[in-house]
Amino acid sequence: MTNLKVILIVSVVSLFVGYNLYPIVNGDSLNSSYQKTSRSDSAPLSSLDAELSNSTINTKQDNTSSTNETSELSKLKTLNEDFDDEHQSSNEVVSKQKAREIEPTYHEGSLSQELKDWSNTHKKRINTLIDEYASEQTSPFLKDMIEKNNDFLNSPMAKQDADTDINWAFIMEQDIRNVIMQHENSNGFDLLNLTCKQLTCEILGVEREFNSWTDIYVSMLTSLESVKFPEKGKVLNTKSFEEDGFHIIYAKLDFIGT
C-alpha cells in the first residue's frame, strides 16, 4: 500500500513537471515554425504588393502617356483649327481683294454707260431751253458753240462713285443757288438751269443787266469750296450770245474731288 502511494505521487509529480516544462522546451521550435510559416505566408503578399505597385506605376505611366497623347491631339486639333481659320481668313481676304479688283471695273463700266445715257437726255433738255429763248436763226449756232469740245455734254467722265456724286451734286447746287440769290446783281440774272455732275456744274441763264453775270461768276470762283480757278491767261469757261435786249449765258465750273 505504501509503495502504491509512492508510485502515484511520483507519477503525479512527473506529469506536473512535464506539463510545465513542455512549453519551455518546445517554445523555440514553435516560434521557429511560426516564423517560417509567417515568412512563407508573407512572400506571396510581398509579390502581390510588388505586382500591385508595378501595376500602379504602369497605370500611372499609361495614364501619363494617355494624357500626353490627349494633350498632343488637343494641340494638333487646335493647330488644325487655327490653320483652318487662317486659311479661311486668307481666302476671304483674297476674295475681297479680287472683288475689289473686279468691282471698280464693273461699276466704272456701268457708271460710264449711265453717264452716256444721262448726257443724251441732258443735251436734249439744254437744246430745248435754248430753242425757247433763242431765235430760230441763232439757236443752231448757239447749240453748236456750246457742244463744241464740251466733254460734259458729249462724253462725261466718271470722277467719283454714283452715291458720292449724288450727295456732292445736291450740296453744290444748293451752294451755287445761294451765291446767285444773295449776290447784289441777282436781279439782273435769270437762272434757267443748273446741273452738277461728276465734279462739274453747268449753268444756263439769261443776263438781263450788263455785266451782272460776270460779277456773279467771279463771286462763285472766289467763294465756292473746292472750285478750280481758271489758269492764268486762259479764257473763263463761260459763253455769252447776244439776243434782242439780253444775253444767253452758258458756263461751267470744275471742282476738286475730296
Tab-separated table of C-alpha atoms in Angstrom:
chain	number	residue	atom	x	y	z
A	1	MET	CA	0.000	0.000	0.000
A	2	THR	CA	2.795	2.336	0.855
A	3	ASN	CA	4.556	1.520	-2.399
A	4	LEU	CA	1.406	2.251	-4.365
A	5	LYS	CA	1.112	5.692	-2.844
A	6	VAL	CA	4.725	6.401	-3.604
A	7	ILE	CA	4.209	5.393	-7.255
A	8	LEU	CA	1.113	7.571	-7.584
A	9	ILE	CA	2.837	10.547	-6.035
A	10	VAL	CA	5.843	10.143	-8.326
A	11	SER	CA	3.547	9.849	-11.373
A	12	VAL	CA	1.598	12.951	-10.455
A	13	VAL	CA	4.777	14.919	-9.853
A	14	SER	CA	6.203	13.722	-13.200
A	15	LEU	CA	3.065	14.731	-15.076
A	16	PHE	CA	3.040	18.099	-13.412
A	17	VAL	CA	6.704	18.728	-14.154
A	18	GLY	CA	6.348	17.513	-17.735
A	19	TYR	CA	3.305	19.645	-18.328
A	20	ASN	CA	5.096	22.787	-17.147
A	21	LEU	CA	8.363	22.051	-18.926
A	22	TYR	CA	6.791	21.247	-22.364
A	23	PRO	CA	6.134	24.804	-23.426
A	24	ILE	CA	9.596	25.869	-22.372
A	25	VAL	CA	11.305	23.020	-24.171
A	26	ASN	CA	9.185	23.291	-27.379
A	27	GLY	CA	8.795	27.103	-27.425
A	28	ASP	CA	11.799	27.715	-29.669
A	29	SER	CA	10.640	25.148	-32.196
A	30	LEU	CA	7.134	26.623	-32.178
A	31	ASN	CA	8.485	30.136	-32.685
A	32	SER	CA	10.787	28.872	-35.379
A	33	SER	CA	7.919	27.102	-37.090
A	34	TYR	CA	5.671	30.153	-36.715
A	35	GLN	CA	8.341	32.421	-38.186
A	36	LYS	CA	8.841	30.048	-41.100
A	37	THR	CA	5.110	29.954	-41.661
A	38	SER	CA	4.909	33.720	-41.463
A	39	ARG	CA	7.746	34.120	-43.900
A	40	SER	CA	6.203	31.669	-46.318
A	41	ASP	CA	2.827	33.422	-45.975
A	42	SER	CA	4.296	36.893	-46.363
A	43	ALA	CA	6.163	36.063	-49.517
A	44	PRO	CA	3.060	35.973	-51.730
A	45	LEU	CA	1.874	39.194	-50.129
A	46	SER	CA	5.161	40.884	-50.974
A	47	SER	CA	4.936	39.628	-54.528
A	48	LEU	CA	1.345	40.818	-54.736
A	49	ASP	CA	2.351	44.212	-53.366
A	50	ALA	CA	5.126	44.401	-55.921
A	51	GLU	CA	2.744	43.461	-58.693
A	52	LEU	CA	0.197	45.991	-57.472
A	53	SER	CA	2.929	48.599	-57.216
A	54	ASN	CA	4.149	47.791	-60.709
A	55	SER	CA	0.573	47.816	-61.910
A	56	THR	CA	0.066	51.219	-60.284
A	57	ILE	CA	3.254	52.510	-61.874
A	58	ASN	CA	2.238	51.091	-65.225
A	59	THR	CA	-1.226	52.553	-64.805
A	60	LYS	CA	0.269	55.930	-63.978
A	61	GLN	CA	2.581	55.614	-66.946
A	62	ASP	CA	-0.352	54.610	-69.126
A	63	ASN	CA	-2.409	57.479	-67.758
A	64	THR	CA	0.500	59.853	-68.262
A	65	SER	CA	1.004	58.516	-71.758
A	66	SER	CA	-2.716	58.791	-72.423
A	67	THR	CA	-2.738	62.322	-71.019
A	68	ASN	CA	0.241	63.235	-73.174
A	69	GLU	CA	-1.420	61.741	-76.220
A	70	THR	CA	-4.633	63.604	-75.415
A	71	SER	CA	-2.650	66.790	-74.939
A	72	GLU	CA	-0.852	66.270	-78.238
A	73	LEU	CA	-4.129	65.536	-80.009
A	74	SER	CA	-5.630	68.637	-78.447
A	75	LYS	CA	-2.665	70.692	-79.634
A	76	LEU	CA	-2.920	69.221	-83.115
A	77	LYS	CA	-6.663	69.907	-83.157
A	78	THR	CA	-6.035	73.493	-82.048
A	79	LEU	CA	-3.331	73.921	-84.676
A	80	ASN	CA	-5.625	72.490	-87.328
A	81	GLU	CA	-8.443	74.790	-86.248
A	82	ASP	CA	-6.072	77.777	-86.247
A	83	PHE	CA	-4.797	76.768	-89.657
A	84	ASP	CA	-8.337	76.368	-90.963
A	85	ASP	CA	-9.294	79.768	-89.533
A	86	GLU	CA	-6.200	81.402	-91.004
A	87	HIS	CA	-6.753	79.617	-94.298
A	88	GLN	CA	-10.404	80.684	-94.363
A	89	SER	CA	-9.453	84.225	-93.349
A	90	SER	CA	-6.778	84.264	-96.035
A	91	ASN	CA	-9.281	83.065	-98.610
A	92	GLU	CA	-11.723	85.738	-97.508
A	93	VAL	CA	-9.028	88.408	-97.834
A	94	VAL	CA	-8.078	87.135	-101.279
A	95	SER	CA	-11.740	87.004	-102.285
A	96	LYS	CA	-12.290	90.545	-101.044
A	97	GLN	CA	-9.163	91.720	-102.861
A	98	LYS	CA	-10.343	90.062	-106.051
A	99	ALA	CA	-13.778	91.570	-105.517
A	100	ARG	CA	-12.199	94.999	-105.151
A	101	GLU	CA	-10.233	94.438	-108.345
A	102	ILE	CA	-13.328	93.364	-110.244
A	103	GLU	CA	-15.864	95.671	-108.624
A	104	PRO	CA	-14.403	99.006	-109.801
A	105	THR	CA	-14.277	97.740	-113.368
A	106	TYR	CA	-17.911	96.693	-113.183
A	107	HIS	CA	-19.071	99.923	-111.572
A	108	GLU	CA	-16.955	102.090	-113.837
A	109	GLY	CA	-18.404	100.384	-116.883
A	110	SER	CA	-21.929	100.642	-115.513
A	111	LEU	CA	-21.426	104.261	-114.450
A	112	SER	CA	-19.909	105.177	-117.802
A	113	GLN	CA	-22.956	103.801	-119.596
A	114	GLU	CA	-25.213	105.610	-117.137
A	115	LEU	CA	-23.374	108.879	-117.785
A	116	LYS	CA	-23.601	108.336	-121.522
A	117	ASP	CA	-27.364	107.828	-121.287
A	118	TRP	CA	-27.635	110.816	-118.978
A	119	SER	CA	-25.676	113.077	-121.349
A	120	ASN	CA	-28.019	112.277	-124.237
A	121	THR	CA	-31.076	113.168	-122.162
A	122	HIS	CA	-29.421	116.230	-120.647
A	123	LYS	CA	-28.294	117.577	-124.009
A	124	LYS	CA	-31.861	117.393	-125.323
A	125	ARG	CA	-33.070	119.372	-122.339
A	126	ILE	CA	-30.441	122.088	-122.828
A	127	ASN	CA	-31.270	122.327	-126.519
A	128	THR	CA	-34.964	122.667	-125.684
A	129	LEU	CA	-34.238	125.579	-123.327
A	130	ILE	CA	-32.071	127.269	-125.956
A	131	ASP	CA	-34.850	126.926	-128.505
A	132	GLU	CA	-37.219	128.644	-126.076
A	133	TYR	CA	-35.014	131.726	-125.598
A	134	ALA	CA	-33.019	131.971	-128.817
A	135	SER	CA	-34.382	132.813	-132.213
A	136	GLU	CA	-34.643	130.226	-134.949
A	137	GLN	CA	-31.718	131.852	-136.724
A	138	THR	CA	-29.352	131.905	-133.762
A	139	SER	CA	-30.424	128.712	-131.953
A	140	PRO	CA	-28.457	126.240	-134.140
A	141	PHE	CA	-25.341	128.390	-133.960
A	142	LEU	CA	-25.609	128.670	-130.172
A	143	LYS	CA	-26.085	124.898	-129.788
A	144	ASP	CA	-23.006	124.176	-131.884
A	145	MET	CA	-20.978	126.700	-129.904
A	146	ILE	CA	-21.972	125.096	-126.593
A	147	GLU	CA	-21.444	121.495	-127.693
A	148	LYS	CA	-18.045	122.082	-129.293
A	149	ASN	CA	-15.255	120.480	-127.230
A	150	ASN	CA	-17.691	120.056	-124.360
A	151	ASP	CA	-16.985	116.730	-122.639
A	152	PHE	CA	-19.634	117.428	-120.024
A	153	LEU	CA	-22.350	117.352	-122.699
A	154	ASN	CA	-20.831	114.840	-125.095
A	155	SER	CA	-18.889	112.295	-123.010
A	156	PRO	CA	-18.880	112.966	-119.262
A	157	MET	CA	-16.238	111.061	-117.313
A	158	ALA	CA	-16.759	109.245	-114.015
A	159	LYS	CA	-14.672	111.029	-111.383
A	160	GLN	CA	-16.414	109.666	-108.294
A	161	ASP	CA	-18.858	106.882	-107.478
A	162	ALA	CA	-22.553	107.411	-108.076
A	163	ASP	CA	-23.651	107.732	-104.429
A	164	THR	CA	-20.915	110.212	-103.590
A	165	ASP	CA	-21.716	112.174	-106.724
A	166	ILE	CA	-25.407	112.428	-105.877
A	167	ASN	CA	-24.646	113.831	-102.422
A	168	TRP	CA	-21.994	116.177	-103.762
A	169	ALA	CA	-24.267	117.460	-106.560
A	170	PHE	CA	-27.134	118.152	-104.157
A	171	ILE	CA	-24.942	120.201	-101.820
A	172	MET	CA	-23.128	122.062	-104.592
A	173	GLU	CA	-26.300	123.034	-106.424
A	174	GLN	CA	-27.651	124.484	-103.189
A	175	ASP	CA	-24.434	126.458	-102.650
A	176	ILE	CA	-24.460	127.884	-106.186
A	177	ARG	CA	-28.099	128.900	-105.937
A	178	ASN	CA	-27.348	130.661	-102.661
A	179	VAL	CA	-24.447	132.596	-104.218
A	180	ILE	CA	-26.637	133.737	-107.116
A	181	MET	CA	-29.626	134.664	-104.947
A	182	GLN	CA	-27.552	136.518	-102.359
A	183	HIS	CA	-25.456	138.441	-104.880
A	184	GLU	CA	-26.212	142.139	-105.309
A	185	ASN	CA	-26.641	141.640	-109.070
A	186	SER	CA	-29.023	138.694	-108.734
A	187	ASN	CA	-31.927	140.725	-110.160
A	188	GLY	CA	-30.039	141.109	-113.416
A	189	PHE	CA	-29.615	137.378	-113.996
A	190	ASP	CA	-32.253	134.675	-114.543
A	191	LEU	CA	-31.150	131.115	-113.849
A	192	LEU	CA	-32.698	128.753	-116.409
A	193	ASN	CA	-30.936	125.524	-115.474
A	194	LEU	CA	-28.305	124.350	-113.004
A	195	THR	CA	-26.856	120.843	-113.190
A	196	CYS	CA	-23.961	119.408	-111.189
A	197	LYS	CA	-22.498	116.067	-112.217
A	198	GLN	CA	-19.146	114.377	-111.652
A	199	LEU	CA	-17.342	117.424	-110.199
A	200	THR	CA	-18.638	119.801	-112.873
A	201	CYS	CA	-21.502	122.267	-112.591
A	202	GLU	CA	-23.239	123.656	-115.665
A	203	ILE	CA	-25.172	126.927	-115.636
A	204	LEU	CA	-27.594	128.143	-118.283
A	205	GLY	CA	-29.214	131.519	-117.798
A	206	VAL	CA	-30.205	134.876	-119.191
A	207	GLU	CA	-28.304	138.061	-118.380
A	208	ARG	CA	-30.724	140.962	-118.469
A	209	GLU	CA	-28.413	143.592	-116.999
A	210	PHE	CA	-24.983	144.193	-118.472
A	211	ASN	CA	-22.109	142.554	-116.553
A	212	SER	CA	-24.404	141.151	-113.874
A	213	TRP	CA	-23.382	137.618	-114.781
A	214	THR	CA	-19.653	138.381	-114.826
A	215	ASP	CA	-19.741	139.641	-111.234
A	216	ILE	CA	-21.765	136.631	-110.095
A	217	TYR	CA	-19.395	134.243	-111.861
A	218	VAL	CA	-16.325	135.795	-110.224
A	219	SER	CA	-18.079	135.631	-106.860
A	220	MET	CA	-18.637	131.888	-107.296
A	221	LEU	CA	-14.980	131.349	-108.194
A	222	THR	CA	-13.874	133.054	-105.002
A	223	SER	CA	-16.465	131.699	-102.560
A	224	LEU	CA	-17.353	128.131	-103.526
A	225	GLU	CA	-15.418	125.382	-101.792
A	226	SER	CA	-13.026	123.220	-103.876
A	227	VAL	CA	-13.727	125.130	-107.105
A	228	LYS	CA	-10.948	125.096	-109.700
A	229	PHE	CA	-9.874	128.604	-110.520
A	230	PRO	CA	-9.098	129.059	-114.252
A	231	GLU	CA	-5.418	129.081	-115.093
A	232	LYS	CA	-3.826	132.423	-115.627
A	233	GLY	CA	-4.077	133.611	-119.218
A	234	LYS	CA	-6.958	131.281	-120.105
A	235	VAL	CA	-10.443	132.453	-121.023
A	236	LEU	CA	-13.130	131.928	-118.390
A	237	ASN	CA	-15.260	128.857	-119.045
A	238	THR	CA	-18.364	130.853	-119.907
A	239	LYS	CA	-20.058	131.698	-123.205
A	240	SER	CA	-22.421	134.531	-123.997
A	241	PHE	CA	-24.583	135.023	-127.070
A	242	GLU	CA	-26.453	138.242	-127.578
A	243	GLU	CA	-30.136	138.284	-128.400
A	244	ASP	CA	-32.517	141.222	-128.557
A	245	GLY	CA	-32.008	143.061	-125.275
A	246	PHE	CA	-30.320	140.226	-123.332
A	247	HIS	CA	-27.543	137.627	-123.413
A	248	ILE	CA	-27.903	133.862	-123.209
A	249	ILE	CA	-25.223	132.585	-120.811
A	250	TYR	CA	-23.696	129.116	-120.722
A	251	ALA	CA	-20.966	128.459	-118.129
A	252	LYS	CA	-19.216	125.619	-116.349
A	253	LEU	CA	-17.400	125.293	-113.044
A	254	ASP	CA	-14.994	122.452	-112.297
A	255	PHE	CA	-14.283	121.215	-108.787
A	256	ILE	CA	-11.649	119.192	-106.989
A	257	GLY	CA	-12.817	115.890	-105.570
A	258	THR	CA	-12.366	115.007	-101.905
